[in-house]
């Protein structure tokens, strides 16, 4: 009986040891599997982080490329303006060189004769010396050099893109589509041109009629009517009219085209236009070069 008990105990211990070995083996396998899963997750997270960094890098490169393109456009525009200024300066220098050559071509005797005119004197009854009066315009050509061309280029051209309906009497026609505006003297919101410098200007206006509508317009300077235009539109005929005028303007003078009739439409669709440019700048009130 005692031997039997010992045998049973030994068998129990053997079974227990076997079960422990199986448990340890299973636990080790599970730990290995968990470790592999953790490594897979870490690799995926690392891959996602790398992809995000790459996307951020691409976005930054696109931003830098857009900024460089914007700077390039700005540089090209500045270069264009500098070229235009250089052309103006080159023409001005050439004009001055011509004037200097003309003055230098005069003989010293002629120059001295012109200077002697200012020193002529005459005696009065008391024996005192009195300087002779020399007209100012006689010494002007030899002593002063004036500008020979416009220093401030001014020109504009605008069209009416939309029909203007139910206009009031003497309401300005706002030619809203600005094609050219050198000098920025034309205001498309008010339809008016304000002279940036004094001088002689040329203006031109063309108006077109809608069907079944007839109206009149006027070119106005500082609120004063200069010329009038008439446009006729019937059931089958649409008329057009245009005028060109030459004005001497002072700096700040205003020129615009006004509607005359009440509740009359003006044809748009780029048929009606308004344009003007500086023909000759007035330097009479400006500083004189060489003075």
XYZ file of N, CA and C in Angstrom:
873
model
N 0.843 -1.197 0.000
C 0.000 0.000 0.000
C 0.874 1.242 0.000
N 1.914 1.199 0.828
C 2.825 2.338 0.924
C 3.540 2.555 -0.399
N 3.945 1.476 -0.996
C 4.618 1.569 -2.305
C 3.682 2.128 -3.340
N 2.442 1.789 -3.294
C 1.444 2.280 -4.247
C 1.281 3.768 -4.108
N 1.293 4.234 -2.855
C 1.126 5.674 -2.626
C 2.316 6.433 -3.190
N 3.500 5.841 -2.989
C 4.687 6.514 -3.521
C 4.617 6.610 -5.035
N 4.174 5.523 -5.666
C 4.063 5.511 -7.124
C 3.087 6.565 -7.596
N 1.962 6.685 -6.881
C 0.938 7.681 -7.268
C 1.496 9.106 -7.125
N 2.229 9.316 -6.054
C 2.806 10.661 -5.857
C 3.808 10.998 -6.960
N 4.621 10.028 -7.298
C 5.596 10.271 -8.363
C 4.900 10.577 -9.684
N 3.832 9.820 -9.936
C 3.089 10.063 -11.189
C 2.463 11.446 -11.201
N 1.934 11.867 -10.056
C 1.322 13.198 -9.963
C 2.345 14.285 -10.204
N 3.522 14.084 -9.609
C 4.584 15.076 -9.801
C 5.018 15.142 -11.261
N 5.079 13.989 -11.906
C 5.481 13.965 -13.320
C 4.466 14.704 -14.185
N 3.176 14.443 -13.895
C 2.120 15.123 -14.684
C 2.177 16.618 -14.457
N 2.381 16.994 -13.184
C 2.445 18.439 -12.867
C 3.615 19.097 -13.582
N 4.742 18.447 -13.601
C 5.913 19.005 -14.284
C 5.674 19.151 -15.777
N 5.001 18.135 -16.324
C 4.708 18.204 -17.765
C 3.784 19.362 -18.080
N 2.776 19.534 -17.217
C 1.828 20.642 -17.444
C 2.532 21.995 -17.312
N 3.434 22.099 -16.352
C 4.185 23.353 -16.195
C 5.039 23.656 -17.425
N 5.645 22.624 -17.956
C 6.454 22.824 -19.165
C 5.599 23.324 -20.337
N 4.410 22.694 -20.449
C 3.499 23.117 -21.543
C 3.092 24.560 -21.356
N 2.763 24.971 -20.117
C 2.334 26.344 -19.823
C 3.447 27.350 -20.129
N 4.660 26.966 -19.697
C 5.802 27.850 -19.964
C 6.034 28.008 -21.459
N 5.906 26.901 -22.181
C 6.114 26.967 -23.635
C 5.080 27.879 -24.285
N 3.805 27.707 -23.861
C 2.739 28.541 -24.435
C 2.948 30.014 -24.064
N 3.323 30.265 -22.825
C 3.538 31.659 -22.382
C 4.680 32.312 -23.163
N 5.746 31.585 -23.388
C 6.870 32.122 -24.156
C 6.491 32.428 -25.587
N 5.694 31.533 -26.161
C 5.236 31.759 -27.553
C 4.370 33.012 -27.636
N 3.482 33.178 -26.630
C 2.600 34.360 -26.632
C 3.412 35.643 -26.455
N 4.407 35.597 -25.576
C 5.247 36.785 -25.368
C 5.994 37.159 -26.643
N 6.459 36.123 -27.339
C 7.148 36.379 -28.608
C 6.207 36.999 -29.629
N 4.959 36.475 -29.654
C 3.967 37.017 -30.600
C 3.648 38.470 -30.266
N 3.488 38.758 -28.953
C 3.207 40.141 -28.557
C 4.370 41.054 -28.933
N 5.569 40.565 -28.738
C 6.741 41.368 -29.099
C 6.770 41.661 -30.592
N 6.427 40.655 -31.403
C 6.380 40.867 -32.864
C 5.322 41.892 -33.218
N 4.147 41.832 -32.559
C 3.080 42.806 -32.837
C 3.518 44.220 -32.488
N 4.212 44.352 -31.365
C 4.688 45.670 -30.960
C 5.675 46.227 -31.991
N 6.540 45.364 -32.474
C 7.507 45.812 -33.481
C 6.802 46.225 -34.770
N 5.759 45.452 -35.159
C 4.997 45.825 -36.371
C 4.335 47.179 -36.194
N 3.720 47.405 -35.046
C 3.053 48.684 -34.793
C 4.074 49.824 -34.812
N 5.240 49.598 -34.202
C 6.276 50.631 -34.188
C 6.734 50.968 -35.604
N 6.876 49.906 -36.425
C 7.287 50.145 -37.812
C 6.229 50.942 -38.559
N 4.934 50.628 -38.316
C 3.859 51.367 -39.003
C 3.850 52.826 -38.548
N 4.006 53.058 -37.243
C 4.040 54.435 -36.744
C 5.219 55.207 -37.321
N 6.356 54.537 -37.412
C 7.528 55.187 -37.998
C 7.292 55.529 -39.470
N 6.619 54.601 -40.181
C 6.307 54.848 -41.593
C 5.347 56.032 -41.742
N 4.331 56.113 -40.866
C 3.381 57.224 -40.917
C 4.083 58.549 -40.618
N 4.948 58.533 -39.636
C 5.669 59.756 -39.282
C 6.570 60.208 -40.427
N 7.212 59.237 -41.084
C 8.051 59.576 -42.241
C 7.213 60.159 -43.374
N 6.036 59.552 -43.615
C 5.148 60.060 -44.681
C 4.686 61.474 -44.368
N 4.356 61.758 -43.106
C 3.912 63.097 -42.728
C 5.034 64.112 -42.923
N 6.251 63.735 -42.528
C 7.373 64.636 -42.721
C 7.609 64.916 -44.204
N 7.445 63.881 -45.026
C 7.623 64.052 -46.463
C 6.558 64.984 -47.041
N 5.307 64.817 -46.579
C 4.227 65.700 -47.044
C 4.481 67.135 -46.608
N 4.937 67.312 -45.360
C 5.257 68.668 -44.893
C 6.379 69.280 -45.725
N 7.358 68.475 -46.072
C 8.466 68.958 -46.894
C 7.982 69.374 -48.273
N 7.096 68.570 -48.866
C 6.537 68.927 -50.187
C 5.735 70.218 -50.110
N 4.916 70.365 -49.056
C 4.122 71.584 -48.899
C 5.020 72.807 -48.761
N 6.103 72.669 -48.000
C 7.037 73.791 -47.838
C 7.708 74.136 -49.157
N 8.071 73.110 -49.931
C 8.700 73.363 -51.232
C 7.736 74.075 -52.165
N 6.450 73.669 -52.158
C 5.473 74.341 -53.006
C 5.295 75.794 -52.583
N 5.279 76.041 -51.252
C 5.145 77.411 -50.766
C 6.337 78.261 -51.198
N 7.540 77.710 -51.070
C 8.730 78.443 -51.478
C 8.733 78.711 -52.981
N 8.275 77.730 -53.755
C 8.228 77.909 -55.209
C 7.244 79.015 -55.589
N 6.060 79.044 -54.931
C 5.086 80.097 -55.210
C 5.626 81.475 -54.823
N 6.326 81.529 -53.692
C 6.897 82.813 -53.266
C 7.966 83.286 -54.248
N 8.788 82.366 -54.740
C 9.824 82.739 -55.704
C 9.208 83.232 -57.009
N 8.101 82.591 -57.445
C 7.442 83.045 -58.666
C 6.883 84.453 -58.478
N 6.303 84.710 -57.288
C 5.788 86.053 -57.017
C 6.908 87.083 -57.017
N 8.034 86.738 -56.407
C 9.170 87.659 -56.419
C 9.687 87.886 -57.828
N 9.684 86.829 -58.621
C 10.164 86.964 -59.999
C 9.289 87.935 -60.787
N 7.946 87.835 -60.593
C 7.053 88.769 -61.278
C 7.318 90.197 -60.829
N 7.536 90.367 -59.515
C 7.822 91.709 -59.000
C 9.118 92.260 -59.590
N 10.145 91.416 -59.648
C 11.421 91.857 -60.214
C 11.284 92.224 -61.690
N 10.532 91.404 -62.431
C 10.346 91.696 -63.856
C 9.604 93.018 -64.057
N 8.592 93.275 -63.211
C 7.866 94.534 -63.305
C 8.769 95.716 -62.973
N 9.613 95.565 -61.945
C 10.537 96.644 -61.599
C 11.558 96.876 -62.707
N 12.027 95.785 -63.310
C 12.986 95.928 -64.419
C 12.333 96.665 -65.588
N 11.069 96.359 -65.859
C 10.362 97.040 -66.949
C 10.241 98.529 -66.668
N 9.901 98.888 -65.427
C 9.802 100.303 -65.068
C 11.153 100.999 -65.169
N 12.210 100.299 -64.744
C 13.547 100.893 -64.835
C 13.968 101.105 -66.287
N 13.597 100.153 -67.156
C 13.920 100.316 -68.580
C 13.204 101.537 -69.156
N 11.944 101.723 -68.744
C 11.206 102.878 -69.248
C 11.818 104.180 -68.748
N 12.212 104.205 -67.463
C 12.857 105.394 -66.932
C 14.195 105.652 -67.630
N 14.927 104.572 -67.920
C 16.206 104.727 -68.619
C 15.995 105.304 -70.012
N 14.919 104.846 -70.702
C 14.631 105.369 -72.031
C 14.312 106.855 -71.969
N 13.524 107.253 -70.959
C 13.192 108.674 -70.811
C 14.452 109.499 -70.547
N 15.311 108.998 -69.651
C 16.535 109.718 -69.339
C 17.466 109.798 -70.548
N 17.496 108.714 -71.336
C 18.339 108.716 -72.537
C 17.862 109.764 -73.543
N 16.546 109.834 -73.743
C 16.011 110.838 -74.670
C 16.274 112.250 -74.157
N 16.110 112.437 -72.841
C 16.346 113.764 -72.273
C 17.811 114.163 -72.428
N 18.720 113.210 -72.187
C 20.147 113.505 -72.331
C 20.495 113.859 -73.773
N 19.909 113.114 -74.719
C 20.162 113.406 -76.129
C 19.673 114.807 -76.493
N 18.507 115.192 -75.942
C 17.985 116.531 -76.222
C 18.902 117.607 -75.661
N 19.408 117.389 -74.436
C 20.328 118.354 -73.841
C 21.624 118.445 -74.644
N 22.114 117.320 -75.130
C 23.346 117.338 -75.922
C 23.167 118.154 -77.202
N 22.005 118.030 -77.833
C 21.745 118.818 -79.045
C 21.759 120.305 -78.724
N 21.104 120.675 -77.602
C 21.080 122.087 -77.220
C 22.478 122.614 -76.916
N 23.268 121.796 -76.204
C 24.628 122.228 -75.882
C 25.465 122.408 -77.141
N 25.313 121.497 -78.108
C 26.060 121.635 -79.368
C 25.663 122.905 -80.115
N 24.352 123.219 -80.074
C 23.903 124.440 -80.747
C 24.510 125.677 -80.099
N 24.544 125.678 -78.764
C 25.118 126.829 -78.071
C 26.619 126.925 -78.283
N 27.300 125.773 -78.261
C 28.751 125.776 -78.424
C 29.177 126.114 -79.844
N 28.245 125.953 -80.814
C 28.596 126.256 -82.207
C 28.676 127.754 -82.466
N 28.111 128.560 -81.527
C 28.200 130.007 -81.721
C 29.637 130.484 -81.472
N 30.059 131.452 -82.242
C 31.414 131.989 -82.084
C 31.500 132.804 -80.800
N 32.709 132.898 -80.198
C 32.883 133.708 -78.984
C 32.486 135.157 -79.187
N 32.678 135.658 -80.400
C 32.299 137.046 -80.659
C 30.818 137.272 -80.511
N 30.012 136.343 -81.032
C 28.569 136.486 -80.917
C 28.123 136.403 -79.464
N 28.759 135.460 -78.705
C 28.389 135.343 -77.289
C 28.757 136.611 -76.530
N 29.942 137.174 -76.820
C 30.353 138.400 -76.147
C 29.454 139.564 -76.516
N 28.987 139.566 -77.784
C 28.095 140.640 -78.226
C 26.778 140.586 -77.461
N 26.279 139.353 -77.237
C 25.037 139.228 -76.502
C 25.216 139.640 -75.047
N 26.402 139.326 -74.465
C 26.654 139.737 -73.090
C 26.829 141.246 -72.991
N 27.429 141.873 -74.042
C 27.642 143.320 -74.017
C 26.340 144.094 -74.042
N 25.264 143.467 -74.556
C 23.979 144.154 -74.621
C 23.476 144.520 -73.225
N 23.822 143.680 -72.258
C 23.347 143.930 -70.899
C 24.157 145.007 -70.197
N 25.328 145.396 -70.803
C 26.200 146.369 -70.157
C 26.174 147.741 -70.820
N 25.296 147.917 -71.824
C 25.190 149.211 -72.481
C 24.625 150.229 -71.498
N 25.174 151.425 -71.498
C 24.725 152.475 -70.585
C 24.471 153.762 -71.341
N 23.782 154.659 -70.682
C 23.531 155.983 -71.249
C 23.600 157.022 -70.138
N 24.001 158.245 -70.459
C 24.126 159.330 -69.479
C 22.831 160.109 -69.388
N 22.430 160.410 -68.160
C 21.260 161.265 -68.007
C 21.702 162.723 -67.941
N 20.792 163.638 -67.678
C 21.107 165.055 -67.723
C 22.070 165.466 -66.629
N 22.117 164.708 -65.520
C 23.003 165.046 -64.415
C 24.368 164.378 -64.535
N 24.624 163.662 -65.639
C 25.905 163.040 -65.839
C 26.048 161.695 -65.163
N 24.967 161.180 -64.546
C 25.030 159.883 -63.890
C 24.876 158.761 -64.908
N 25.441 157.624 -64.573
C 25.383 156.479 -65.480
C 24.081 155.734 -65.231
N 23.336 155.449 -66.302
C 22.082 154.700 -66.206
C 22.156 153.494 -67.119
N 21.915 152.299 -66.573
C 21.995 151.071 -67.370
C 20.876 151.033 -68.373
N 21.231 150.605 -69.580
C 20.216 150.457 -70.621
C 19.372 149.232 -70.346
N 18.088 149.337 -70.613
C 17.169 148.216 -70.393
C 17.242 147.247 -71.561
N 17.606 146.025 -71.274
C 17.693 144.996 -72.306
C 16.505 144.058 -72.160
N 15.726 143.817 -73.227
C 14.580 142.894 -73.113
C 15.026 141.546 -72.576
N 14.211 140.981 -71.676
C 14.542 139.714 -71.038
C 14.623 138.575 -72.048
N 13.778 138.625 -73.069
C 13.739 137.519 -74.027
C 14.975 137.480 -74.918
N 15.759 138.586 -74.992
C 16.942 138.577 -75.841
C 18.062 137.735 -75.231
N 18.139 137.669 -73.907
C 19.210 136.912 -73.280
C 18.762 135.506 -72.896
N 17.483 135.214 -73.006
C 16.990 133.901 -72.622
C 17.613 132.757 -73.405
N 17.687 132.825 -74.766
C 18.214 131.658 -75.492
C 19.647 131.317 -75.137
N 20.476 132.322 -74.816
C 21.887 132.056 -74.558
C 22.167 131.710 -73.106
N 21.247 132.013 -72.186
C 21.552 131.827 -70.777
C 20.762 130.697 -70.136
N 19.723 130.235 -70.769
C 18.905 129.204 -70.146
C 18.568 128.108 -71.145
N 18.459 126.906 -70.646
C 18.092 125.747 -71.469
C 16.813 125.170 -70.894
N 15.791 125.105 -71.690
C 14.518 124.574 -71.224
C 14.370 123.103 -71.602
N 13.459 122.449 -70.922
C 13.169 121.047 -71.227
C 12.537 120.944 -72.613
N 12.846 119.866 -73.314
C 12.381 119.724 -74.691
C 11.296 118.671 -74.863
N 10.948 117.933 -73.824
C 9.929 116.905 -73.980
C 9.193 116.719 -72.668
N 8.090 115.951 -72.723
C 7.288 115.717 -71.533
C 8.058 114.871 -70.522
N 8.159 115.394 -69.302
C 8.792 114.606 -68.253
C 7.815 113.620 -67.633
N 6.518 113.908 -67.765
C 5.487 113.065 -67.152
C 4.574 112.522 -68.247
N 4.813 111.299 -68.748
C 3.926 110.734 -69.772
C 2.543 110.480 -69.191
N 1.515 110.954 -69.895
C 0.134 110.816 -69.433
C -0.723 110.376 -70.623
N -1.468 109.290 -70.464
C -2.373 108.816 -71.511
C -3.348 107.813 -70.901
N -4.596 107.815 -71.388
C -5.570 106.852 -70.885
C -6.556 106.492 -72.001
N -7.155 105.315 -71.845
C -8.205 104.850 -72.760
C -9.121 103.910 -71.982
N -10.427 104.185 -72.003
C -11.386 103.380 -71.253
C -12.651 103.181 -72.087
N -13.307 102.047 -71.870
C -14.554 101.731 -72.561
C -15.658 101.486 -71.543
N -16.905 101.518 -72.045
C -18.072 101.251 -71.199
C -18.483 99.800 -71.410
N -18.328 98.977 -70.366
C -18.579 97.538 -70.525
C -20.061 97.187 -70.418
N -20.823 97.885 -69.575
C -22.241 97.591 -69.360
C -23.097 98.783 -69.783
N -24.353 98.487 -70.210
C -25.289 99.562 -70.516
C -25.609 100.346 -69.244
N -25.675 101.660 -69.367
C -26.085 102.508 -68.252
C -27.517 102.967 -68.501
N -28.430 102.511 -67.676
C -29.862 102.811 -67.865
C -30.344 103.784 -66.794
N -31.382 104.537 -67.130
C -32.046 105.474 -66.201
C -31.039 106.465 -65.612
N -30.218 107.048 -66.468
C -29.239 108.020 -65.998
C -29.907 109.367 -65.740
N -29.359 110.094 -64.777
C -29.878 111.409 -64.454
C -29.277 112.489 -65.328
N -29.869 113.676 -65.256
C -29.375 114.807 -66.040
C -27.994 115.220 -65.543
N -27.069 115.410 -66.486
C -25.692 115.846 -66.202
C -24.955 114.867 -65.288
N -25.334 113.603 -65.380
C -24.623 112.568 -64.620
C -23.393 112.117 -65.408
N -22.215 112.006 -64.763
C -21.024 111.560 -65.482
C -21.184 110.125 -65.993
N -20.688 109.870 -67.184
C -20.665 108.531 -67.752
C -19.378 107.856 -67.289
N -19.517 106.793 -66.525
C -18.350 106.118 -65.943
C -17.865 105.017 -66.884
N -16.876 105.327 -67.667
C -16.252 104.339 -68.549
C -15.389 103.445 -67.662
N -15.916 102.262 -67.328
C -15.356 101.451 -66.248
C -14.214 100.537 -66.676
N -14.168 100.157 -67.956
C -13.141 99.211 -68.406
C -11.893 99.985 -68.849
N -10.905 100.056 -67.970
C -9.695 100.839 -68.244
C -8.691 99.961 -68.996
N -8.362 100.363 -70.212
C -7.395 99.630 -71.030
C -5.987 100.194 -70.836
N -5.889 101.515 -70.830
C -4.607 102.194 -70.651
C -4.795 103.326 -69.651
N -3.837 103.459 -68.718
C -3.922 104.548 -67.741
C -2.509 104.922 -67.295
N -1.720 105.439 -68.230
C -0.349 105.847 -67.936
C -0.391 107.150 -67.141
N 0.194 107.126 -65.968
C 0.142 108.283 -65.085
C -0.981 108.238 -64.067
N -1.902 107.256 -64.208
C -3.015 107.057 -63.258
C -3.819 108.330 -63.042
N -4.089 109.063 -64.121
C -4.847 110.308 -64.007
C -6.347 110.099 -64.227
N -6.739 108.942 -64.785
C -8.167 108.682 -65.035
C -8.742 107.837 -63.904
N -9.927 108.246 -63.397
C -10.625 107.546 -62.319
C -11.855 106.866 -62.903
N -11.838 105.526 -62.960
C -12.947 104.786 -63.570
C -14.196 104.793 -62.700
N -14.080 105.060 -61.402
C -15.259 105.082 -60.524
C -16.098 106.344 -60.734
N -15.438 107.443 -61.076
C -16.152 108.700 -61.299
C -16.194 109.086 -62.774
N -15.450 108.374 -63.618
C -15.440 108.686 -65.039
C -14.750 109.992 -65.364
N -13.831 110.436 -64.523
C -13.208 111.740 -64.710
C -11.695 111.611 -64.857
N -11.137 112.576 -65.602
C -9.687 112.683 -65.776
C -9.234 113.949 -65.053
N -8.219 113.810 -64.195
C -7.676 114.951 -63.463
C -6.240 115.161 -63.933
N -5.974 116.342 -64.468
C -4.655 116.629 -65.049
C -3.576 116.581 -63.982
N -2.563 115.708 -64.142
C -1.483 115.650 -63.146
C -0.465 116.770 -63.306
N -0.357 117.336 -64.521
C 0.562 118.451 -64.781
C -0.134 119.428 -65.717
N 0.352 120.648 -65.739
C -0.182 121.644 -66.662
C 0.353 121.380 -68.063
N -0.496 121.648 -69.064
C -0.058 121.442 -70.432
C -1.220 121.377 -71.403
N -0.923 120.981 -72.624
C -1.913 120.842 -73.686
C -2.312 119.371 -73.806
N -3.618 119.085 -73.742
C -4.132 117.721 -73.761
C -5.077 117.538 -74.942
N -5.166 116.282 -75.385
C -6.104 115.899 -76.447
C -7.058 114.854 -75.879
N -8.380 115.060 -76.072
C -9.389 114.133 -75.582
C -10.295 113.708 -76.738
N -10.785 112.471 -76.643
C -11.685 111.931 -77.660
C -12.754 111.082 -76.979
N -14.028 111.263 -77.407
C -15.142 110.493 -76.849
C -16.006 109.968 -77.983
N -16.424 108.711 -77.855
C -17.304 108.076 -78.839
C -18.479 107.450 -78.103
N -19.718 107.731 -78.586
C -20.934 107.218 -77.952
C -21.781 106.484 -78.978
N -22.490 105.447 -78.515
C -23.306 104.599 -79.373
C -24.721 104.558 -78.812
N -25.720 104.501 -79.693
C -27.123 104.548 -79.275
C -27.731 103.156 -79.222
N -28.620 102.959 -78.261
C -29.450 101.751 -78.216
C -30.645 101.918 -79.141
N -31.261 100.797 -79.521
C -32.472 100.868 -80.326
C -33.584 101.576 -79.552
N -34.353 102.376 -80.272
C -35.511 103.101 -79.715
C -35.090 104.161 -78.718
N -33.833 104.581 -78.715
C -33.396 105.576 -77.739
C -32.515 106.628 -78.406
N -32.770 107.871 -78.038
C -32.001 109.015 -78.507
C -31.578 109.837 -77.291
N -30.321 110.243 -77.251
C -29.874 111.011 -76.103
C -28.730 111.936 -76.511
N -28.411 112.872 -75.598
C -27.336 113.835 -75.816
C -26.335 113.736 -74.675
N -25.100 114.105 -74.975
C -24.040 114.089 -73.975
C -23.164 115.316 -74.179
N -22.275 115.574 -73.210
C -21.422 116.749 -73.268
C -20.066 116.447 -72.646
N -19.042 117.115 -73.160
C -17.714 117.054 -72.552
C -17.589 118.256 -71.630
N -17.208 117.997 -70.375
C -17.243 119.015 -69.327
C -15.850 119.185 -68.740
N -15.466 120.456 -68.525
C -14.210 120.785 -67.849
C -14.532 121.579 -66.595
N -14.168 121.033 -65.441
C -14.414 121.696 -64.153
C -15.872 122.120 -63.995
N -16.785 121.245 -64.460
C -18.210 121.528 -64.347
C -18.766 122.422 -65.431
N -17.943 122.889 -66.361
C -18.386 123.781 -67.427
C -18.459 123.026 -68.752
N -19.592 123.150 -69.428
C -19.800 122.448 -70.692
C -18.922 123.041 -71.789
N -18.202 122.154 -72.503
C -17.353 122.584 -73.612
C -17.979 122.244 -74.959
N -18.417 121.008 -75.147
C -19.037 120.569 -76.400
C -20.204 119.653 -76.088
N -21.088 119.474 -77.056
C -22.231 118.568 -76.918
C -22.247 117.575 -78.081
N -22.807 116.395 -77.802
C -22.935 115.341 -78.816
C -24.368 114.817 -78.803
N -24.839 114.389 -79.974
C -26.201 113.884 -80.116
C -26.141 112.500 -80.759
N -26.875 111.540 -80.175
C -26.900 110.164 -80.682
C -28.345 109.774 -80.945
N -28.605 109.237 -82.140
C -29.970 108.881 -82.559
C -30.115 107.372 -82.671
N -31.202 106.847 -82.098
C -31.501 105.426 -82.209
C -32.972 105.211 -82.496
N -33.293 104.543 -83.616
C -34.691 104.285 -83.992
C -34.980 102.795 -83.880
N -36.071 102.359 -84.542
C -36.429 100.945 -84.491
C -35.426 100.078 -85.240
N -34.808 100.633 -86.260
C -33.911 99.824 -87.091
C -32.510 100.400 -87.204
N -32.321 101.640 -86.777
C -31.027 102.310 -86.964
C -30.467 102.708 -85.601
N -29.177 102.454 -85.445
C -28.476 102.905 -84.250
C -27.301 103.761 -84.684
N -27.283 104.987 -84.194
C -26.287 105.959 -84.620
C -25.103 105.964 -83.649
N -23.997 106.487 -84.125
C -22.813 106.688 -83.282
C -22.262 108.079 -83.535
N -21.625 108.650 -82.520
C -21.060 109.983 -82.656
C -19.756 110.039 -81.884
N -18.869 110.936 -82.300
C -17.582 111.069 -81.618
C -17.072 112.496 -81.779
N -16.230 112.902 -80.838
C -15.624 114.228 -80.876
C -14.190 114.143 -80.362
N -13.337 115.000 -80.891
C -11.963 115.141 -80.424
C -11.708 116.612 -80.149
N -11.197 116.919 -78.940
C -10.964 118.305 -78.569
C -9.546 118.450 -78.025
N -9.008 119.671 -78.108
C -7.689 120.010 -77.594
C -7.868 121.080 -76.526
N -7.308 120.812 -75.324
C -7.506 121.716 -74.194
C -6.170 122.076 -73.559
N -6.089 123.312 -73.083
C -4.981 123.722 -72.228
C -5.460 123.619 -70.784
N -4.847 122.723 -70.021
C -5.275 122.458 -68.656
C -4.192 122.857 -67.662
N -4.656 123.283 -66.500
C -3.772 123.484 -65.376
C -3.799 122.228 -64.504
N -2.751 122.040 -63.730
C -2.690 120.886 -62.847
C -3.910 120.867 -61.921
N -4.639 119.742 -61.919
C -5.827 119.601 -61.082
C -7.133 119.817 -61.811
N -7.102 120.301 -63.069
C -8.345 120.470 -63.830
C -8.991 119.114 -64.094
N -10.331 119.120 -64.158
C -11.110 117.886 -64.293
C -11.836 117.890 -65.629
N -11.760 116.763 -66.359
C -12.445 116.608 -67.642
C -13.215 115.298 -67.621
N -14.505 115.326 -68.047
C -15.332 114.128 -68.052
C -16.431 114.271 -69.096
N -17.147 113.164 -69.347
C -18.266 113.124 -70.290
C -19.549 112.925 -69.481
N -20.545 113.825 -69.680
C -21.788 113.771 -68.911
C -22.975 113.476 -69.821
N -23.945 112.770 -69.266
C -25.235 112.592 -69.917
C -26.078 113.851 -69.700
N -26.835 114.272 -70.729
C -27.640 115.494 -70.616
C -29.092 115.170 -70.291
N -29.696 114.224 -71.011
C -31.120 113.934 -70.861
C -31.393 113.108 -69.611
N -32.615 113.254 -69.097
C -33.043 112.495 -67.930
C -33.575 111.125 -68.368
N -33.203 110.088 -67.615
C -33.721 108.733 -67.824
C -33.447 108.236 -69.245
N -32.205 108.391 -69.668
C -31.791 107.900 -70.983
C -30.670 106.883 -70.807
N -30.678 105.789 -71.583
C -29.616 104.778 -71.468
C -28.435 105.093 -72.385
N -27.265 104.646 -71.962
C -26.046 104.769 -72.768
C -25.572 103.360 -73.121
N -25.285 103.138 -74.391
C -24.909 101.818 -74.870
C -23.511 101.442 -74.376
N -23.402 100.260 -73.775
C -22.111 99.766 -73.316
C -21.530 98.743 -74.280
N -21.154 97.583 -73.749
C -20.598 96.495 -74.543
C -19.368 96.964 -75.328
N -18.615 97.941 -74.749
C -17.347 98.451 -75.299
C -17.530 99.212 -76.615
N -18.778 99.669 -76.913
C -18.989 100.526 -78.080
C -18.695 101.991 -77.754
N -18.975 102.397 -76.534
C -18.745 103.778 -76.120
C -17.377 103.871 -75.437
N -16.578 104.892 -75.813
C -15.194 104.986 -75.326
C -14.861 106.425 -74.925
N -13.797 106.537 -74.130
C -13.278 107.842 -73.689
C -11.761 107.717 -73.603
N -11.028 108.675 -74.212
C -9.569 108.594 -74.249
C -8.969 109.986 -74.194
N -7.693 110.053 -73.820
C -6.990 111.328 -73.785
C -5.505 111.126 -73.531
N -4.712 112.150 -73.845
C -3.272 112.076 -73.601
C -2.688 113.476 -73.528
N -1.504 113.568 -72.902
C -0.775 114.834 -72.794
C 0.006 115.061 -74.082
N -0.321 116.157 -74.778
C 0.372 116.480 -76.027
C 1.682 117.219 -75.757
N 1.637 118.242 -74.896
C 2.826 119.031 -74.590
C 2.734 119.552 -73.170
N 3.729 119.231 -72.354
C 3.738 119.698 -70.966
C 4.153 121.165 -70.913
N 3.551 121.911 -69.995
C 3.841 123.334 -69.825
C 4.859 123.500 -68.701
N 6.050 123.997 -69.031
C 7.107 124.184 -68.056
C 7.256 125.638 -67.620
N 6.304 126.484 -67.988
C 6.455 127.910 -67.689
C 6.500 128.184 -66.195
N 5.801 127.340 -65.398
C 5.792 127.551 -63.956
C 6.760 126.626 -63.242
N 7.558 125.841 -63.998
C 8.487 124.903 -63.406
C 9.883 125.493 -63.337
N 10.746 124.848 -62.594
C 12.132 125.284 -62.512
C 12.820 125.100 -63.852
N 13.723 125.991 -64.184
C 14.414 125.965 -65.475
C 15.752 125.295 -65.305
N 16.042 124.323 -66.165
C 17.313 123.615 -66.108
C 18.442 124.540 -66.494
N 19.511 124.557 -65.720
C 20.651 125.395 -66.034
C 20.612 126.743 -65.367
N 19.540 127.060 -64.610
C 19.420 128.351 -63.935
C 20.249 128.317 -62.655
